[in-house]
mmCIF file of C-alpha atoms and ligand atoms in Angstrom:
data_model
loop_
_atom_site.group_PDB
_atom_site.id
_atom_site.type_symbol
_atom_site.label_atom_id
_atom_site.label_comp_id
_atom_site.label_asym_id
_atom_site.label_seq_id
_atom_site.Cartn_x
_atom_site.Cartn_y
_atom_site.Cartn_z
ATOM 1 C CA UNK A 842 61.764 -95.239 36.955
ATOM 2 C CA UNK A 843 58.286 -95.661 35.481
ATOM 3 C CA UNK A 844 56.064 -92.762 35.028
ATOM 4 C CA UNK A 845 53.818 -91.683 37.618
ATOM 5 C CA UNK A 846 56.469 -92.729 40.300
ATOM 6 C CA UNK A 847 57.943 -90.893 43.134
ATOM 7 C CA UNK A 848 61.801 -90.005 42.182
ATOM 8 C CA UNK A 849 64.117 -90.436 45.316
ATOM 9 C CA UNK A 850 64.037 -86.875 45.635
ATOM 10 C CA UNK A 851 60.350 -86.542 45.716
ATOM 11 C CA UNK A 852 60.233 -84.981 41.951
ATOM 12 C CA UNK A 853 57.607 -86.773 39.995
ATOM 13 C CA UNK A 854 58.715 -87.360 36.205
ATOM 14 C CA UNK A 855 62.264 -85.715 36.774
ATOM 15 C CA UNK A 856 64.330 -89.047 36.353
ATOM 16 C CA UNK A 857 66.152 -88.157 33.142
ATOM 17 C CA UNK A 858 66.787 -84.332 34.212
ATOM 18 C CA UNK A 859 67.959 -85.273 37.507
ATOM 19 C CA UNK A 860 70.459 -87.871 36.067
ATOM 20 C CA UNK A 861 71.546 -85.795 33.867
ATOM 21 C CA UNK A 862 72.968 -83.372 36.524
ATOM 22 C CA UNK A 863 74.080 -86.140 38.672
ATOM 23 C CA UNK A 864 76.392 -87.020 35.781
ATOM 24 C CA UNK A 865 77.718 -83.569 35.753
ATOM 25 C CA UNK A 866 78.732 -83.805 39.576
ATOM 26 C CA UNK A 867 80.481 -86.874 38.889
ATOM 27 C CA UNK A 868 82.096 -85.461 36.081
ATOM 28 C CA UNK A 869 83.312 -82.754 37.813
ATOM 29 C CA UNK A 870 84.634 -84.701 40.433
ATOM 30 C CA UNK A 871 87.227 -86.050 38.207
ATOM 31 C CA UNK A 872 88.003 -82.732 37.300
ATOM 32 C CA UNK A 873 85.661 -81.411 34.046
ATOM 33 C CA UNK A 874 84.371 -78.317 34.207
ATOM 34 C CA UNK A 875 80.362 -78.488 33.620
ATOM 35 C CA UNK A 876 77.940 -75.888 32.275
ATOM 36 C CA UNK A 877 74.313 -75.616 32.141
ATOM 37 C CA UNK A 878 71.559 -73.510 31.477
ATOM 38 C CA UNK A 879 68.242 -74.545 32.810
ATOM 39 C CA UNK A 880 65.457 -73.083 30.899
ATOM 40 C CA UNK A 881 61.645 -73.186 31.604
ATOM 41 C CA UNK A 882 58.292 -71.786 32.498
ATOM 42 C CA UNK A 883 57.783 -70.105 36.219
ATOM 43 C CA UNK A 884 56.713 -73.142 38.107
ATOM 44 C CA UNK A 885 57.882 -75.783 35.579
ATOM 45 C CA UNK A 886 60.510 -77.067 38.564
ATOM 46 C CA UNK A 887 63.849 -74.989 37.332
ATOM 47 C CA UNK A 888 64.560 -74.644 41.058
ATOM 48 C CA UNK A 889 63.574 -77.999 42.285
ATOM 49 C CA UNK A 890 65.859 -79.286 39.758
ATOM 50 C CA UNK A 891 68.938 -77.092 41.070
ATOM 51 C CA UNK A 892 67.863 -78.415 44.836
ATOM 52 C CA UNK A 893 68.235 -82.090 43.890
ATOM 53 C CA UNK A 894 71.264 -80.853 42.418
ATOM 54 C CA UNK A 895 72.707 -79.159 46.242
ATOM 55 C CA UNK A 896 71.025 -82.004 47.463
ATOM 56 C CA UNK A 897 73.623 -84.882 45.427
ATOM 57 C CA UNK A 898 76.624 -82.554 45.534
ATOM 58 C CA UNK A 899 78.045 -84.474 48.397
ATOM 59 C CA UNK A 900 81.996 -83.073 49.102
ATOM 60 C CA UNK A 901 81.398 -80.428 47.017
ATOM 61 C CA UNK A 902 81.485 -76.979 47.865
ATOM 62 C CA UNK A 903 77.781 -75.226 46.731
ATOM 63 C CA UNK A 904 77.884 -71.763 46.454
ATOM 64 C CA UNK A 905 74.143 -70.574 45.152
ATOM 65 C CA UNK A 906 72.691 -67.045 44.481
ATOM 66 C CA UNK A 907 69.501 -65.845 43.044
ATOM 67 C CA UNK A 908 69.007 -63.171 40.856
ATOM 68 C CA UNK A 909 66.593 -60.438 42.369
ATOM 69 C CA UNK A 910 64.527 -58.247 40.273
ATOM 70 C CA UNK A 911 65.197 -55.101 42.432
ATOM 71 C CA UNK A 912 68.718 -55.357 41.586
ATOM 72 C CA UNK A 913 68.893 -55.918 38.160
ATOM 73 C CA UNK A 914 70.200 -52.312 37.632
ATOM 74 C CA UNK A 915 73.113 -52.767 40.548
ATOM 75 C CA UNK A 916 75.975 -53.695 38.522
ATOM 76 C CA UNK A 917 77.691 -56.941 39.781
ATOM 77 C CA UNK A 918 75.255 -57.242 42.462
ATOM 78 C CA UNK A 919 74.872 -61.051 41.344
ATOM 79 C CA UNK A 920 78.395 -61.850 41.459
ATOM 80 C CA UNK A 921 79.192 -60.070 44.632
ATOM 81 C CA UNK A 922 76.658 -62.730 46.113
ATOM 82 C CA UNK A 923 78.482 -65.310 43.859
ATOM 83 C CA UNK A 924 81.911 -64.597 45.254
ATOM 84 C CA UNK A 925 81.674 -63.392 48.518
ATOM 85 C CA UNK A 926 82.382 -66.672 50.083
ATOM 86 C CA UNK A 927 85.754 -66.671 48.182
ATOM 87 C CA UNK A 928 86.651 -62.802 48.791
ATOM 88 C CA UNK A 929 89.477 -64.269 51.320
ATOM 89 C CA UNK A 930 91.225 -65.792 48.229
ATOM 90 C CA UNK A 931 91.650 -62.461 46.784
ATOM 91 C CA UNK A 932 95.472 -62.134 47.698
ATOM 92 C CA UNK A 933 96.490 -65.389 45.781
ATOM 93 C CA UNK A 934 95.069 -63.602 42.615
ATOM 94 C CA UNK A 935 97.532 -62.326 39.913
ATOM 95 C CA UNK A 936 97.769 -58.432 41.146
ATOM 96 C CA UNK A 937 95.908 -56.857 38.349
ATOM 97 C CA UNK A 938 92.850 -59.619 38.128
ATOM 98 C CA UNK A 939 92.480 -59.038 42.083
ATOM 99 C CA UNK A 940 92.607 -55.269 41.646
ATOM 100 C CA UNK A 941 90.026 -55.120 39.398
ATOM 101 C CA UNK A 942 87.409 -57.436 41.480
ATOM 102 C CA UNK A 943 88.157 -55.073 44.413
ATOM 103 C CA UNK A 944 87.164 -52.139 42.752
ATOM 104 C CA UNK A 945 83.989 -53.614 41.020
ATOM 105 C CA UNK A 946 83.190 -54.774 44.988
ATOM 106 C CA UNK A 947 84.226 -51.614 46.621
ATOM 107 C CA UNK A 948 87.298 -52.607 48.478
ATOM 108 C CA UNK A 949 89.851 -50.645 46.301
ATOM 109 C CA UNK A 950 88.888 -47.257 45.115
ATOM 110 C CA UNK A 951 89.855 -46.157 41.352
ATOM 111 C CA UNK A 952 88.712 -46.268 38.101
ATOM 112 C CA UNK A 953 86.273 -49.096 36.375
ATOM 113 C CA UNK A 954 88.021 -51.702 35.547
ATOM 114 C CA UNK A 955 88.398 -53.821 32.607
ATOM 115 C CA UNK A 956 85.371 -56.078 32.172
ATOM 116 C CA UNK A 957 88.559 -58.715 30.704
ATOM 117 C CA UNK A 958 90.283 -58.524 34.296
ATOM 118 C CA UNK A 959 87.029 -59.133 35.997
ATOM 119 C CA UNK A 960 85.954 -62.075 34.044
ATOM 120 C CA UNK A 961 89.572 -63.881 34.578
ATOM 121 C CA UNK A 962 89.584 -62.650 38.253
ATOM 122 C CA UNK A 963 86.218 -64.719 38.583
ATOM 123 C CA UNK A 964 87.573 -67.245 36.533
ATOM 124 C CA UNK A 965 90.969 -67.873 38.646
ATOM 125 C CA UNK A 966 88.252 -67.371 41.804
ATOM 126 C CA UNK A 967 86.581 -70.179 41.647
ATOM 127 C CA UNK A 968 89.004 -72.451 39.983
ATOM 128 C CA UNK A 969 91.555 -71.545 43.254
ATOM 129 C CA UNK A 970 88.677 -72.668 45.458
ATOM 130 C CA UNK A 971 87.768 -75.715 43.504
ATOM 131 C CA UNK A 972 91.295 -77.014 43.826
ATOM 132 C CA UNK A 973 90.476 -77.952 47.319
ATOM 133 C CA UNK A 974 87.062 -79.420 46.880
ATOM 134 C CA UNK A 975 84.951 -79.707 44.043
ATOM 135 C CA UNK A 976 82.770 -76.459 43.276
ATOM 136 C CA UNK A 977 79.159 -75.933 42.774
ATOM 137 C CA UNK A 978 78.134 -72.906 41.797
ATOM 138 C CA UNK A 979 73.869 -72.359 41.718
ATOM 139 C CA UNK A 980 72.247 -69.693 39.798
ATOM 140 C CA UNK A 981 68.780 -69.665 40.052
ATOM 141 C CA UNK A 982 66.508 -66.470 38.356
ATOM 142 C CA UNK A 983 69.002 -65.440 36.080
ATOM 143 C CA UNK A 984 66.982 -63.939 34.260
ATOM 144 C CA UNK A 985 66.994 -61.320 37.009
ATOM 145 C CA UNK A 986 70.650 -61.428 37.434
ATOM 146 C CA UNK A 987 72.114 -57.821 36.668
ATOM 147 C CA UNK A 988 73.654 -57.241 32.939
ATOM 148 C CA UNK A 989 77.343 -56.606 34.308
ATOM 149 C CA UNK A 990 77.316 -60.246 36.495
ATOM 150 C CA UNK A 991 74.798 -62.450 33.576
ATOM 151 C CA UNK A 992 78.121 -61.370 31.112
ATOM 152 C CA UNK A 993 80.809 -62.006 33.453
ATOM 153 C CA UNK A 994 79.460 -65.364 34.475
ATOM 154 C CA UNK A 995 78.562 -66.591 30.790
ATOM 155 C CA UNK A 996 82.321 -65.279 30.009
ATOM 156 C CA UNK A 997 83.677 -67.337 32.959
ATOM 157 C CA UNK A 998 81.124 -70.409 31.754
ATOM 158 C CA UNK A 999 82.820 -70.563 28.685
ATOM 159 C CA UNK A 1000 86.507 -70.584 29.460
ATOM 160 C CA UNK A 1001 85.943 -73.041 32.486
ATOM 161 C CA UNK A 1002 88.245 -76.507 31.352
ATOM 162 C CA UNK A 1003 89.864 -78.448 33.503
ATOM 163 C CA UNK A 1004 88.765 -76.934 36.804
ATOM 164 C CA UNK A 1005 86.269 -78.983 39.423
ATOM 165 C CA UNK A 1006 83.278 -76.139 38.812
ATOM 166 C CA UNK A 1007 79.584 -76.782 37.991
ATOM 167 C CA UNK A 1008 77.966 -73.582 36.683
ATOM 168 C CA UNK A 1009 74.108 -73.945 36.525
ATOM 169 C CA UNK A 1010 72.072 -71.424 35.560
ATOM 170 C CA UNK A 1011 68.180 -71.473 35.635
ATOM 171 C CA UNK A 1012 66.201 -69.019 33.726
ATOM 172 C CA UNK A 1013 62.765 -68.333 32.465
ATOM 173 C CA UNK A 1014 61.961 -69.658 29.230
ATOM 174 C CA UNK A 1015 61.466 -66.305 27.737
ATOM 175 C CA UNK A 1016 64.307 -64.936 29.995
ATOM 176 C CA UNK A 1017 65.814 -61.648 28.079
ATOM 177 C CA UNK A 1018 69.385 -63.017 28.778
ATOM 178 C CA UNK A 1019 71.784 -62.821 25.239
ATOM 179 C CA UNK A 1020 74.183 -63.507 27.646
ATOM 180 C CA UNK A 1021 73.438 -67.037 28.754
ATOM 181 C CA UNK A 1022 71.889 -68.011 25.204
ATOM 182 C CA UNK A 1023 75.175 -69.367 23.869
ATOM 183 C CA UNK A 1024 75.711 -72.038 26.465
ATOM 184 C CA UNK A 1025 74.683 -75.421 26.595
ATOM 185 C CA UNK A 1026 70.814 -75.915 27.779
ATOM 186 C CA UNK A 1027 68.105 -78.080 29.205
ATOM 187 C CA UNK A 1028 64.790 -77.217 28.421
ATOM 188 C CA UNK A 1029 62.451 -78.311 31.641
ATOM 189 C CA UNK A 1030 59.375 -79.526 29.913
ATOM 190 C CA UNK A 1031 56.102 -79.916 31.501
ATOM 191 C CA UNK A 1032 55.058 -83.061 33.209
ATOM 192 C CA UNK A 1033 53.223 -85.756 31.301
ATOM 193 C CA UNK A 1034 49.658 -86.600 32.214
ATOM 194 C CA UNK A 1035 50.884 -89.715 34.480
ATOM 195 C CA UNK A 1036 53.181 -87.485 36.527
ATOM 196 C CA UNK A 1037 51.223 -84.436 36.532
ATOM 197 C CA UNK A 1038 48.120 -86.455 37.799
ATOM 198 C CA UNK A 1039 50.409 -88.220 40.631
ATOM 199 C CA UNK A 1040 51.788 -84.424 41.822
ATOM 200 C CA UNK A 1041 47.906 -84.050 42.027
ATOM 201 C CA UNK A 1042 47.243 -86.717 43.670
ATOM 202 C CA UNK A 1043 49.929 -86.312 46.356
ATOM 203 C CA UNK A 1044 48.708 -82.887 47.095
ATOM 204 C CA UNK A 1045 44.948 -83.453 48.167
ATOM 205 C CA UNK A 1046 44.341 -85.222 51.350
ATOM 206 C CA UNK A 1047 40.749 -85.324 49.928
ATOM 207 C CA UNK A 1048 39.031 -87.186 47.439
ATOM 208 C CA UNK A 1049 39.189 -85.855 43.682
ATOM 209 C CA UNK A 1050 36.085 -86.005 41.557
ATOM 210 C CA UNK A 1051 37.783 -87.617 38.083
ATOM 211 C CA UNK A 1052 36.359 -84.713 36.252
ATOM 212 C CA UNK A 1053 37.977 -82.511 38.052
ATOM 213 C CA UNK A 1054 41.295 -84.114 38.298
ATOM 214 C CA UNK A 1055 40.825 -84.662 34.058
ATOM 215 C CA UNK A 1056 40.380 -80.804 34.238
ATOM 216 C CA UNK A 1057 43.214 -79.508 36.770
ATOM 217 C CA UNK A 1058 45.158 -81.683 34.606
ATOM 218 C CA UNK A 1059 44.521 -80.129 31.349
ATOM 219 C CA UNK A 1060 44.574 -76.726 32.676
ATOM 220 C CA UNK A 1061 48.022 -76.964 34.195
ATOM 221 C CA UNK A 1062 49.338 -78.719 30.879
ATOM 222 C CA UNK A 1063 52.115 -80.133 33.597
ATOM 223 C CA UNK A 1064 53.304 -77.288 35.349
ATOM 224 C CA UNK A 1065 54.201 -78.798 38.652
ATOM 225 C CA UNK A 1066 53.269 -75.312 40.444
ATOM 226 C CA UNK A 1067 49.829 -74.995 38.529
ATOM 227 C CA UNK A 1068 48.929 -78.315 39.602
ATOM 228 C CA UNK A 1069 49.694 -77.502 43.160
ATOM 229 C CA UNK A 1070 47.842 -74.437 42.878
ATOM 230 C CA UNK A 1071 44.585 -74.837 40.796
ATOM 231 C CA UNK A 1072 42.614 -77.210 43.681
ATOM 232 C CA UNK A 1073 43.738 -74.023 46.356
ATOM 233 C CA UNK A 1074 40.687 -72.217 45.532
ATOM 234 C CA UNK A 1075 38.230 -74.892 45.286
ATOM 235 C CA UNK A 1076 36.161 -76.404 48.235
ATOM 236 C CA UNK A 1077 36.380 -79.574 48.941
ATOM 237 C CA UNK A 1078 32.618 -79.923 47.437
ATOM 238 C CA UNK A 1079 33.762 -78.758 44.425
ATOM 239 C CA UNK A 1080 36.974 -81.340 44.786
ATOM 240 C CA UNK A 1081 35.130 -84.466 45.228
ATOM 241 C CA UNK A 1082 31.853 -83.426 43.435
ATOM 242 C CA UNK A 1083 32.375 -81.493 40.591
ATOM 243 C CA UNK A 1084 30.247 -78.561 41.798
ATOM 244 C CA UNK A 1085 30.581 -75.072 40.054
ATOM 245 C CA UNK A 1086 33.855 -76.300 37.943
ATOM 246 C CA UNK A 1087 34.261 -74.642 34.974
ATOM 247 C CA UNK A 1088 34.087 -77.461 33.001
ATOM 248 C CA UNK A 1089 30.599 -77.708 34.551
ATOM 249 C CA UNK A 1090 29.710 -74.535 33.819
ATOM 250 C CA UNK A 1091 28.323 -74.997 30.414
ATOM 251 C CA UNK A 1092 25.915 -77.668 31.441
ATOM 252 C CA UNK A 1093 24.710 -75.625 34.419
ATOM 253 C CA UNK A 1094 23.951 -72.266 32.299
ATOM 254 C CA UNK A 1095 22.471 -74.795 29.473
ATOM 255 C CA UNK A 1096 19.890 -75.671 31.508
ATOM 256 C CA UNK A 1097 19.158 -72.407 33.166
ATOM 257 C CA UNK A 1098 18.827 -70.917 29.825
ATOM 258 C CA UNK A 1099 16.522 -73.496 29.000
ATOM 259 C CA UNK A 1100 14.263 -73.137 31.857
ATOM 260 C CA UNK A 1101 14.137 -69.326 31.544
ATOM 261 C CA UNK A 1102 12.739 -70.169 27.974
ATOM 262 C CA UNK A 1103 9.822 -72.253 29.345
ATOM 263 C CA UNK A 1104 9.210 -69.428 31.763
ATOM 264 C CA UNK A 1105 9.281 -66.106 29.148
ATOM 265 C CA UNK A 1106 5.481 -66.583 27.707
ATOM 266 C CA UNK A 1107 4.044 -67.092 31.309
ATOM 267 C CA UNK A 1108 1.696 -64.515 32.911
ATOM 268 C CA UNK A 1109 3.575 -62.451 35.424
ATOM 269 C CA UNK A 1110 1.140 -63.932 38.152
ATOM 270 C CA UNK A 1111 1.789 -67.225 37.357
ATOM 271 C CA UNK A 1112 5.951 -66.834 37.296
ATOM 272 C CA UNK A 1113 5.701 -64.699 40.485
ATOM 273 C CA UNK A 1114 4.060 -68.122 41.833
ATOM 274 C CA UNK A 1115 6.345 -70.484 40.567
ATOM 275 C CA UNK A 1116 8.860 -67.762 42.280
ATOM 276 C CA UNK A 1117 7.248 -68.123 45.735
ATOM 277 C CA UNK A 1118 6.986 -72.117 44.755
ATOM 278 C CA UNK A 1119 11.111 -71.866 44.222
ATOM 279 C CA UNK A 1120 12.032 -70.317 47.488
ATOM 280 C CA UNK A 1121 9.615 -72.136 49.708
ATOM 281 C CA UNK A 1122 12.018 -74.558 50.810
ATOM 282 C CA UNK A 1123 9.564 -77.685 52.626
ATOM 283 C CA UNK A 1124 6.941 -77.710 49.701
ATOM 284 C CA UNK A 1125 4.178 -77.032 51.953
ATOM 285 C CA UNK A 1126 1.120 -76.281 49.602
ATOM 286 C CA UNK A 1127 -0.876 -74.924 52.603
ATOM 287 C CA UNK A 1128 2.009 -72.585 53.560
ATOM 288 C CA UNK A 1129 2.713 -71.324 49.694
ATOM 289 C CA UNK A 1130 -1.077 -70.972 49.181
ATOM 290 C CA UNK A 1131 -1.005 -68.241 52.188
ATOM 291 C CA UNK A 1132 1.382 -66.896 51.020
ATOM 292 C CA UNK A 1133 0.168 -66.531 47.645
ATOM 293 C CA UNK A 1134 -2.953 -65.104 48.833
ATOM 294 C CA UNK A 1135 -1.094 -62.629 50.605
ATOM 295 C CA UNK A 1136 0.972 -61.041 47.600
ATOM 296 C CA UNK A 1137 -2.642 -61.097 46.282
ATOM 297 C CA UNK A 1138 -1.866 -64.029 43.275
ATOM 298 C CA UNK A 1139 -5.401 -64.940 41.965
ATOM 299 C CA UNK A 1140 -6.447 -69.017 43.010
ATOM 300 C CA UNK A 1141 -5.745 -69.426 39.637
ATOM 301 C CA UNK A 1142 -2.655 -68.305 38.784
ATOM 302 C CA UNK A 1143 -0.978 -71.798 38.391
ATOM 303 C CA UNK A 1144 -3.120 -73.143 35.832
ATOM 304 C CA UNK A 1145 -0.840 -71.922 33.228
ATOM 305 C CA UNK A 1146 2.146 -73.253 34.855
ATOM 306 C CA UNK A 1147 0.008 -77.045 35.205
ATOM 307 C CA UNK A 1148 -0.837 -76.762 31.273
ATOM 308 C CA UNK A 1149 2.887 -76.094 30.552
ATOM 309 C CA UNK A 1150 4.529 -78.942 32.514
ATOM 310 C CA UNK A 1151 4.951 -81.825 29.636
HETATM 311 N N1 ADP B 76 58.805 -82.872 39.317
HETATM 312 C C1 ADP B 76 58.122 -82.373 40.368
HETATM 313 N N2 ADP B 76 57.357 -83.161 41.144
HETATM 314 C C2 ADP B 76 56.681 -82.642 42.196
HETATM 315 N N3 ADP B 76 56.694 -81.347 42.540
HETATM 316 C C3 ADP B 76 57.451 -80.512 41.803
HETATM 317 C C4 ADP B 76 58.196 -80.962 40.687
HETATM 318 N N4 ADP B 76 58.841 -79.916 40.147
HETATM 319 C C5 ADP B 76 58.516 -78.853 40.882
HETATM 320 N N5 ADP B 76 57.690 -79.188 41.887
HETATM 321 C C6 ADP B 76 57.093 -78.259 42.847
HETATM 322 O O1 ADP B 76 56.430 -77.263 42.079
HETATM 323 C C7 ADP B 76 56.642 -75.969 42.603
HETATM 324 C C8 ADP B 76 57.309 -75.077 41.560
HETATM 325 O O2 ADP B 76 58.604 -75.576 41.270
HETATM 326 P P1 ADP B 76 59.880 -74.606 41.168
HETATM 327 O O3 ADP B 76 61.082 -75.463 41.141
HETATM 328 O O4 ADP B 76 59.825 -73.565 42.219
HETATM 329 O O5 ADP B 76 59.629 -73.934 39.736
HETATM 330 P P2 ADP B 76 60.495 -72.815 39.001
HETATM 331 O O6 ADP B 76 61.740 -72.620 39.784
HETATM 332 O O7 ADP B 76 60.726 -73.354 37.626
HETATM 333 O O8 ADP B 76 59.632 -71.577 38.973
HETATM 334 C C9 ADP B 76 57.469 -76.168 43.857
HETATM 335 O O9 ADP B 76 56.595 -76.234 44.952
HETATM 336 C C10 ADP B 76 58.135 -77.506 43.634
HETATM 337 O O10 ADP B 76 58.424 -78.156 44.845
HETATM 338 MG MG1 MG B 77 62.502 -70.903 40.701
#
């Protein structure tokens, strides 16, 4: 796909990312475990990415959860959303590795169990539920996950072989996760100009003044979410025109600068004038002569202003 082009998923610039995890579907198909760590910006497309991912995973099973940031400090609360579609496997689990998941999810009572036993449990989890179809396991904000799940997952990740699971993590670039940092990544760059100007582009239903679009362009320095949010707050004067931009600000106070230095040396009576002059919106001299005369400005009082204008 060239850049600048639509992807079949509607992801602008995403061909070699997306690929990439459509080759991990079919690998798993045949039976190799895949992992992956998605890492990126807020708004660089981490989740987008995992969608096209659900979206391909035909005859797979896709099990996704989200880390939460209210929950970080729930122990397991990550995996329980993780495995609770598979909590009726629990029986064909090895005795001690389904003892211990029941306690960390609050179906057996006694004492904490062995973070080993949990990790296995997970392990021989999924793999039992990937032996009927492929399995696709999602997990997007990890970087919110709690502690107790992020290590039990990245403990599973690494002992997964030949089982039929996709793990995919996606994370913040500066995500505080040790856990996750020793397993394979993909950093999700931001867009090149082409693509970032075409996710632009596809956003407006109005026409984009070039400076603008140059600018929104440069500001967002390709994150996909930045470029869908910078035009929000402008008008769609200030789309098509240019007016009040930023980038048009230093013009605009240039010359206002420059004409408050023509009017500093004037009398007051004469800029008080030019005042009534400003706001007097039809140019009517007979009109702005009254009303001179009325705020009591001499007959004179533009002569200054004439001798000035070169
Ligand atoms: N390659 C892309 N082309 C077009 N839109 C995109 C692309 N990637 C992401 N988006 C859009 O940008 C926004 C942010 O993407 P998202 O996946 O939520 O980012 P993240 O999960 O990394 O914070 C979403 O509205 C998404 O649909
Ligand atoms: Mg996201």
């Amino acid at each position: 796909m060239h850049s600048g082009e639509l992807g079949r998923q509607g992801l602008y610039g995403r061909r070699r990312d997306c690929d990439q995890l459509e080759r991990m579907l079919a690998e798993i198909r045949m039976g190799r475990s895949q992992v992956l760590v998605l890492r990126g910006d807020a708004g660089i497309g981490k989740t987008a990415l995992l969608d096209h991912m659900a979206r391909h995973a035909s005859g797979c099973r896709v099990s996704r959860v989200t880390g939460v940031e209210s929950e970080m400090e729930l122990a397991f609360a990550g995996l329980h959303q993780l495995c609770a579609p598979f909590l009726d496997r629990l029986d064909r689990l090895p005795p001690p590795q389904r003892d211990a998941l029941s306690m960390v999810f609050g179906l057996l009572e006694g004492n904490a169990p062995d973070r080993f036993f949990i990790g296995l449990a997970v392990l021989s989890l999924l793999s039992d539920a990937a032996e009927e179809r492929p399995l696709v396991c999602l997990v997007d904000d990890a970087q919110w996950l709690d502690q107790a799940s992020a290590q039990t997952l990245a403990f599973v990740a690494r002992r997964l072989l030949a089982e039929s699971v996709a793990l995919v993590f996606a994370t913040r670039e500066s995500g505080d996760d040790q856990a996750l940092r020793q397993l394979p990544e993909l950093r999700v760059r931001g867009l090149n100009d082409v693509d970032a100007r075409a996710v632009l582009q596809a956003a407006l239903r109005s026409p984009l003044d070039p400076a603008v679009l140059n600018g929104i362009v440069a500001e967002a320095r390709g994150n996909p979410l930045a470029l869908l949010e910078l035009p929000r707050g402008r008008t769609p004067a200030q789309l098509a025109f240019g007016f009040e931009l930023p980038s048009a600000m230093p013009l605009a106070s240039r010359v206002e600068q420059e004409f408050l230095r023509q009017l500093h040396p004037l009398p007051v009576e004469t800029r008080r004038l030019l005042l009534l002059a400003a706001v007097e919106p039809l140019g009517d001299v007979i009109l702005l002569r009254e009303a001179a005369t009325r705020l009591g400005l001499a007959s004179d009082a533009a002569t200054p202003a004439e001798a000035r204008s070169d």
